[in-house]
């Protein structure tokens, strides 16, 4: 493990002025909680699930055309009800409580940052914890969504009020990000002096492009594999996120 780089990053965090640190994380933040990432050799995209690639299966076109197959994959591979926050989630919540961290920007949909105690969490890709009827707009919790799924003969959750399909509040391929979440993320990054990016390949746009708004002092990237933005970072740490932040 790159001890010198970790010590440097921890020194930046400990010396950061109140409210001037922002964290931007991806799937690698939750792998230590037992949730697979997407692009690693053991990630979601490397797993076989019938003849349809996972990238296609979680697209809006596939959702609209094949809801039965979509929800079969979704509930089997994208829901982790028993997952618990790991050291990274807990440390970030602590830094927010202490006043150092102003915002967590995440590409994850698992809700583990909030479960750890973080409050200002900007979820770029939505959350499995929120679900809305596509007809009447009724809200369903994850437990409510699972109950609808289990009660349906075809596994497609349908609203108990109007009968329309209930869609998870997650951003599928071909869908745009929520403008208010993006604007809040840009504002947070612009106001940061320390930006820590972790557990993301920085390959998915427009989310990856948010770091272009950073003009602070220190940009650090924690990721096991190199990213296309490493050359712009002041520090790159090739280690697990929890190992770096779990102090």
Short mmCIF file of C-alpha atoms in Angstrom, two decimals:
data_model
loop_
_atom_site.label_atom_id
_atom_site.label_comp_id
_atom_site.label_asym_id
_atom_site.label_seq_id
_atom_site.Cartn_x
_atom_site.Cartn_y
_atom_site.Cartn_z
CA UNK A 1 0.00 0.00 0.00
CA UNK A 2 1.43 3.45 -0.95
CA UNK A 3 2.08 4.71 2.59
CA UNK A 4 3.65 8.05 1.64
CA UNK A 5 0.74 9.07 -0.58
CA UNK A 6 -1.80 8.06 2.06
CA UNK A 7 0.01 10.07 4.72
CA UNK A 8 0.06 13.10 2.43
CA UNK A 9 -3.66 12.87 1.70
CA UNK A 10 -4.51 12.45 5.37
CA UNK A 11 -2.41 15.52 6.15
CA UNK A 12 -4.35 17.52 3.55
CA UNK A 13 -7.63 16.36 5.04
CA UNK A 14 -6.60 17.11 8.61
CA UNK A 15 -5.32 20.54 7.60
CA UNK A 16 -8.25 21.49 5.40
CA UNK A 17 -10.17 24.61 6.38
CA UNK A 18 -13.74 24.03 7.61
CA UNK A 19 -16.21 23.35 4.83
CA UNK A 20 -13.60 23.38 2.07
CA UNK A 21 -13.37 19.64 1.37
CA UNK A 22 -15.60 17.84 -1.14
CA UNK A 23 -15.69 14.11 -1.82
CA UNK A 24 -16.68 12.66 -5.19
CA UNK A 25 -17.09 8.89 -5.19
CA UNK A 26 -18.08 6.00 -7.42
CA UNK A 27 -18.76 2.29 -7.17
CA UNK A 28 -15.36 1.55 -5.62
CA UNK A 29 -16.46 3.29 -2.44
CA UNK A 30 -19.03 0.54 -1.79
CA UNK A 31 -17.09 -2.56 -2.86
CA UNK A 32 -15.80 -2.98 0.69
CA UNK A 33 -19.45 -3.22 1.73
CA UNK A 34 -19.89 -6.20 -0.58
CA UNK A 35 -21.49 -4.34 -3.49
CA UNK A 36 -19.73 -5.10 -6.81
CA UNK A 37 -18.48 -2.28 -8.99
CA UNK A 38 -19.08 -2.12 -12.72
CA UNK A 39 -15.86 -2.31 -14.72
CA UNK A 40 -13.43 -4.43 -12.69
CA UNK A 41 -12.82 -8.09 -13.68
CA UNK A 42 -15.33 -9.15 -11.00
CA UNK A 43 -17.69 -6.23 -11.60
CA UNK A 44 -21.27 -6.13 -12.76
CA UNK A 45 -20.42 -5.72 -16.43
CA UNK A 46 -18.22 -8.82 -16.40
CA UNK A 47 -21.03 -11.02 -15.13
CA UNK A 48 -23.18 -13.02 -17.48
CA UNK A 49 -26.94 -12.60 -17.30
CA UNK A 50 -28.51 -14.28 -20.29
CA UNK A 51 -27.64 -13.00 -23.75
CA UNK A 52 -28.10 -9.28 -23.02
CA UNK A 53 -25.09 -7.23 -21.85
CA UNK A 54 -25.70 -5.54 -18.46
CA UNK A 55 -25.07 -2.11 -20.01
CA UNK A 56 -28.00 -2.68 -22.35
CA UNK A 57 -30.18 -4.20 -19.67
CA UNK A 58 -30.00 -1.06 -17.50
CA UNK A 59 -30.84 1.30 -20.35
CA UNK A 60 -34.12 3.20 -20.62
CA UNK A 61 -34.91 1.55 -23.94
CA UNK A 62 -34.59 -1.91 -22.43
CA UNK A 63 -36.64 -0.87 -19.39
CA UNK A 64 -39.48 0.33 -21.60
CA UNK A 65 -39.41 -2.65 -23.98
CA UNK A 66 -38.64 -5.50 -21.58
CA UNK A 67 -39.74 -4.59 -18.05
CA UNK A 68 -39.90 -8.21 -16.88
CA UNK A 69 -36.29 -8.90 -17.81
CA UNK A 70 -35.18 -5.49 -16.51
CA UNK A 71 -36.66 -6.02 -13.07
CA UNK A 72 -35.40 -9.60 -12.90
CA UNK A 73 -31.86 -8.27 -13.37
CA UNK A 74 -32.45 -5.20 -11.19
CA UNK A 75 -33.65 -7.04 -8.11
CA UNK A 76 -31.13 -9.84 -8.54
CA UNK A 77 -28.00 -7.78 -9.15
CA UNK A 78 -28.55 -4.16 -8.12
CA UNK A 79 -30.27 -4.42 -4.75
CA UNK A 80 -28.13 -5.10 -1.66
CA UNK A 81 -30.50 -4.77 1.28
CA UNK A 82 -28.04 -6.14 3.85
CA UNK A 83 -25.07 -3.98 2.86
CA UNK A 84 -23.63 -1.82 5.62
CA UNK A 85 -21.46 1.32 5.49
CA UNK A 86 -17.74 0.64 5.48
CA UNK A 87 -14.80 2.62 6.85
CA UNK A 88 -14.91 5.14 4.02
CA UNK A 89 -18.60 5.94 4.49
CA UNK A 90 -18.14 6.31 8.25
CA UNK A 91 -15.08 8.55 7.95
CA UNK A 92 -16.83 10.86 5.49
CA UNK A 93 -19.80 11.17 7.84
CA UNK A 94 -17.38 12.00 10.65
CA UNK A 95 -15.63 14.66 8.56
CA UNK A 96 -18.97 16.26 7.77
CA UNK A 97 -19.97 16.26 11.44
CA UNK A 98 -16.62 17.85 12.34
CA UNK A 99 -17.20 20.59 9.75
CA UNK A 100 -14.38 19.72 7.35
CA UNK A 101 -16.43 18.11 4.58
CA UNK A 102 -19.10 20.21 2.89
CA UNK A 103 -20.58 17.65 0.48
CA UNK A 104 -20.47 14.07 -0.75
CA UNK A 105 -21.11 13.73 -4.47
CA UNK A 106 -21.77 10.13 -5.38
CA UNK A 107 -22.45 8.05 -8.46
CA UNK A 108 -23.73 5.25 -6.23
CA UNK A 109 -27.39 4.41 -5.76
CA UNK A 110 -27.13 2.33 -2.56
CA UNK A 111 -27.83 4.99 0.08
CA UNK A 112 -24.88 3.90 2.25
CA UNK A 113 -23.56 7.44 2.75
CA UNK A 114 -26.82 8.46 4.39
CA UNK A 115 -26.89 5.21 6.36
CA UNK A 116 -23.46 6.12 7.74
CA UNK A 117 -24.73 9.52 8.85
CA UNK A 118 -23.82 11.86 5.99
CA UNK A 119 -26.44 14.54 5.36
CA UNK A 120 -25.37 16.59 2.36
CA UNK A 121 -25.24 13.79 -0.20
CA UNK A 122 -25.69 14.64 -3.88
CA UNK A 123 -26.76 11.48 -5.69
CA UNK A 124 -25.94 11.95 -9.36
CA UNK A 125 -27.48 8.65 -10.42
CA UNK A 126 -30.39 8.55 -7.97
CA UNK A 127 -31.17 5.95 -5.33
CA UNK A 128 -32.77 2.52 -5.07
CA UNK A 129 -34.41 3.76 -1.87
CA UNK A 130 -36.77 6.00 -3.83
CA UNK A 131 -39.34 4.67 -6.30
CA UNK A 132 -42.20 6.43 -8.06
CA UNK A 133 -45.26 5.30 -9.99
CA UNK A 134 -44.96 6.34 -13.62
CA UNK A 135 -48.69 7.03 -13.68
CA UNK A 136 -49.82 8.82 -10.52
CA UNK A 137 -46.39 9.59 -9.05
CA UNK A 138 -46.95 7.75 -5.77
CA UNK A 139 -43.78 7.18 -3.76
CA UNK A 140 -42.69 3.69 -2.71
CA UNK A 141 -39.84 2.82 -0.35
CA UNK A 142 -37.46 -0.01 -1.18
CA UNK A 143 -39.44 -2.35 1.06
CA UNK A 144 -42.66 -1.28 -0.67
CA UNK A 145 -41.04 -1.81 -4.05
CA UNK A 146 -39.88 -5.30 -3.09
CA UNK A 147 -43.37 -6.17 -1.87
CA UNK A 148 -44.86 -5.13 -5.23
CA UNK A 149 -42.19 -7.15 -7.05
CA UNK A 150 -42.85 -10.27 -5.01
CA UNK A 151 -46.62 -9.95 -5.38
CA UNK A 152 -46.53 -9.59 -9.18
CA UNK A 153 -46.81 -12.75 -11.25
CA UNK A 154 -44.35 -11.36 -13.79
CA UNK A 155 -42.14 -9.64 -11.20
CA UNK A 156 -42.92 -6.14 -12.51
CA UNK A 157 -43.83 -3.79 -9.62
CA UNK A 158 -47.07 -1.99 -10.33
CA UNK A 159 -48.69 0.77 -8.35
CA UNK A 160 -51.36 -0.41 -5.92
CA UNK A 161 -53.36 2.75 -6.71
CA UNK A 162 -53.36 3.06 -10.49
CA UNK A 163 -51.70 -0.11 -11.76
CA UNK A 164 -48.88 1.57 -13.68
CA UNK A 165 -45.26 0.44 -13.43
CA UNK A 166 -43.25 1.79 -10.50
CA UNK A 167 -39.80 2.95 -11.64
CA UNK A 168 -36.76 3.14 -9.39
CA UNK A 169 -35.46 6.69 -9.01
CA UNK A 170 -32.17 5.74 -10.65
CA UNK A 171 -30.65 7.21 -13.79
CA UNK A 172 -30.56 4.58 -16.53
CA UNK A 173 -28.42 4.73 -19.63
CA UNK A 174 -29.99 7.16 -22.15
CA UNK A 175 -31.47 9.24 -19.33
CA UNK A 176 -30.18 12.65 -18.26
CA UNK A 177 -28.97 13.61 -14.80
CA UNK A 178 -31.13 15.72 -12.54
CA UNK A 179 -30.27 19.37 -13.25
CA UNK A 180 -30.58 20.52 -9.65
CA UNK A 181 -28.24 17.79 -8.44
CA UNK A 182 -25.70 18.64 -11.12
CA UNK A 183 -25.88 22.37 -10.32
CA UNK A 184 -25.42 21.69 -6.61
CA UNK A 185 -22.46 19.42 -7.38
CA UNK A 186 -20.82 22.06 -9.56
CA UNK A 187 -21.28 24.69 -6.86
CA UNK A 188 -19.77 22.40 -4.22
CA UNK A 189 -16.73 21.56 -6.36
CA UNK A 190 -16.17 25.21 -7.28
CA UNK A 191 -16.12 26.12 -3.60
CA UNK A 192 -13.73 23.36 -2.55
CA UNK A 193 -10.07 23.74 -1.70
CA UNK A 194 -9.56 19.97 -1.42
CA UNK A 195 -11.33 17.60 -3.80
CA UNK A 196 -10.99 13.87 -3.13
CA UNK A 197 -12.17 11.59 -5.95
CA UNK A 198 -12.40 7.92 -5.08
CA UNK A 199 -13.52 4.57 -6.42
CA UNK A 200 -14.46 5.73 -9.90
CA UNK A 201 -12.99 5.12 -13.33
CA UNK A 202 -13.92 8.68 -14.34
CA UNK A 203 -15.18 7.20 -17.58
CA UNK A 204 -18.90 8.03 -17.32
CA UNK A 205 -19.98 11.43 -18.54
CA UNK A 206 -21.34 13.94 -17.72
CA UNK A 207 -20.51 12.99 -14.12
CA UNK A 208 -16.76 12.64 -14.80
CA UNK A 209 -16.67 16.12 -16.30
CA UNK A 210 -17.66 17.73 -13.02
CA UNK A 211 -14.04 17.76 -11.85
CA UNK A 212 -13.29 20.36 -14.54
CA UNK A 213 -14.94 22.91 -12.25
CA UNK A 214 -12.36 22.41 -9.50
CA UNK A 215 -9.95 25.31 -9.01
CA UNK A 216 -8.76 24.65 -5.46
CA UNK A 217 -5.38 23.71 -4.05
CA UNK A 218 -5.36 19.91 -3.91
CA UNK A 219 -6.96 17.27 -6.15
CA UNK A 220 -6.49 13.68 -4.99
CA UNK A 221 -7.63 10.49 -6.73
CA UNK A 222 -7.99 7.19 -4.87
CA UNK A 223 -8.53 4.29 -7.26
CA UNK A 224 -7.05 0.83 -7.67
CA UNK A 225 -6.69 1.30 -11.44
CA UNK A 226 -5.41 4.35 -13.34
CA UNK A 227 -7.99 6.86 -14.57
CA UNK A 228 -7.97 9.19 -17.59
CA UNK A 229 -7.69 12.14 -15.20
CA UNK A 230 -4.67 11.03 -13.19
CA UNK A 231 -2.42 13.51 -14.94
CA UNK A 232 -4.49 16.39 -13.57
CA UNK A 233 -4.29 15.19 -9.95
CA UNK A 234 -1.84 16.45 -7.35
CA UNK A 235 -1.87 13.01 -5.77
CA UNK A 236 -2.90 9.52 -6.93
CA UNK A 237 -3.35 6.70 -4.44
CA UNK A 238 -3.65 3.14 -5.77
CA UNK A 239 -5.45 1.54 -2.84
CA UNK A 240 -8.88 0.65 -1.51
CA UNK A 241 -10.88 3.66 -0.42
CA UNK A 242 -11.62 2.32 3.06
CA UNK A 243 -7.96 1.59 3.69
CA UNK A 244 -7.05 5.17 2.84
CA UNK A 245 -9.84 6.95 4.68
CA UNK A 246 -10.31 4.53 7.56
CA UNK A 247 -8.23 6.35 10.12
#
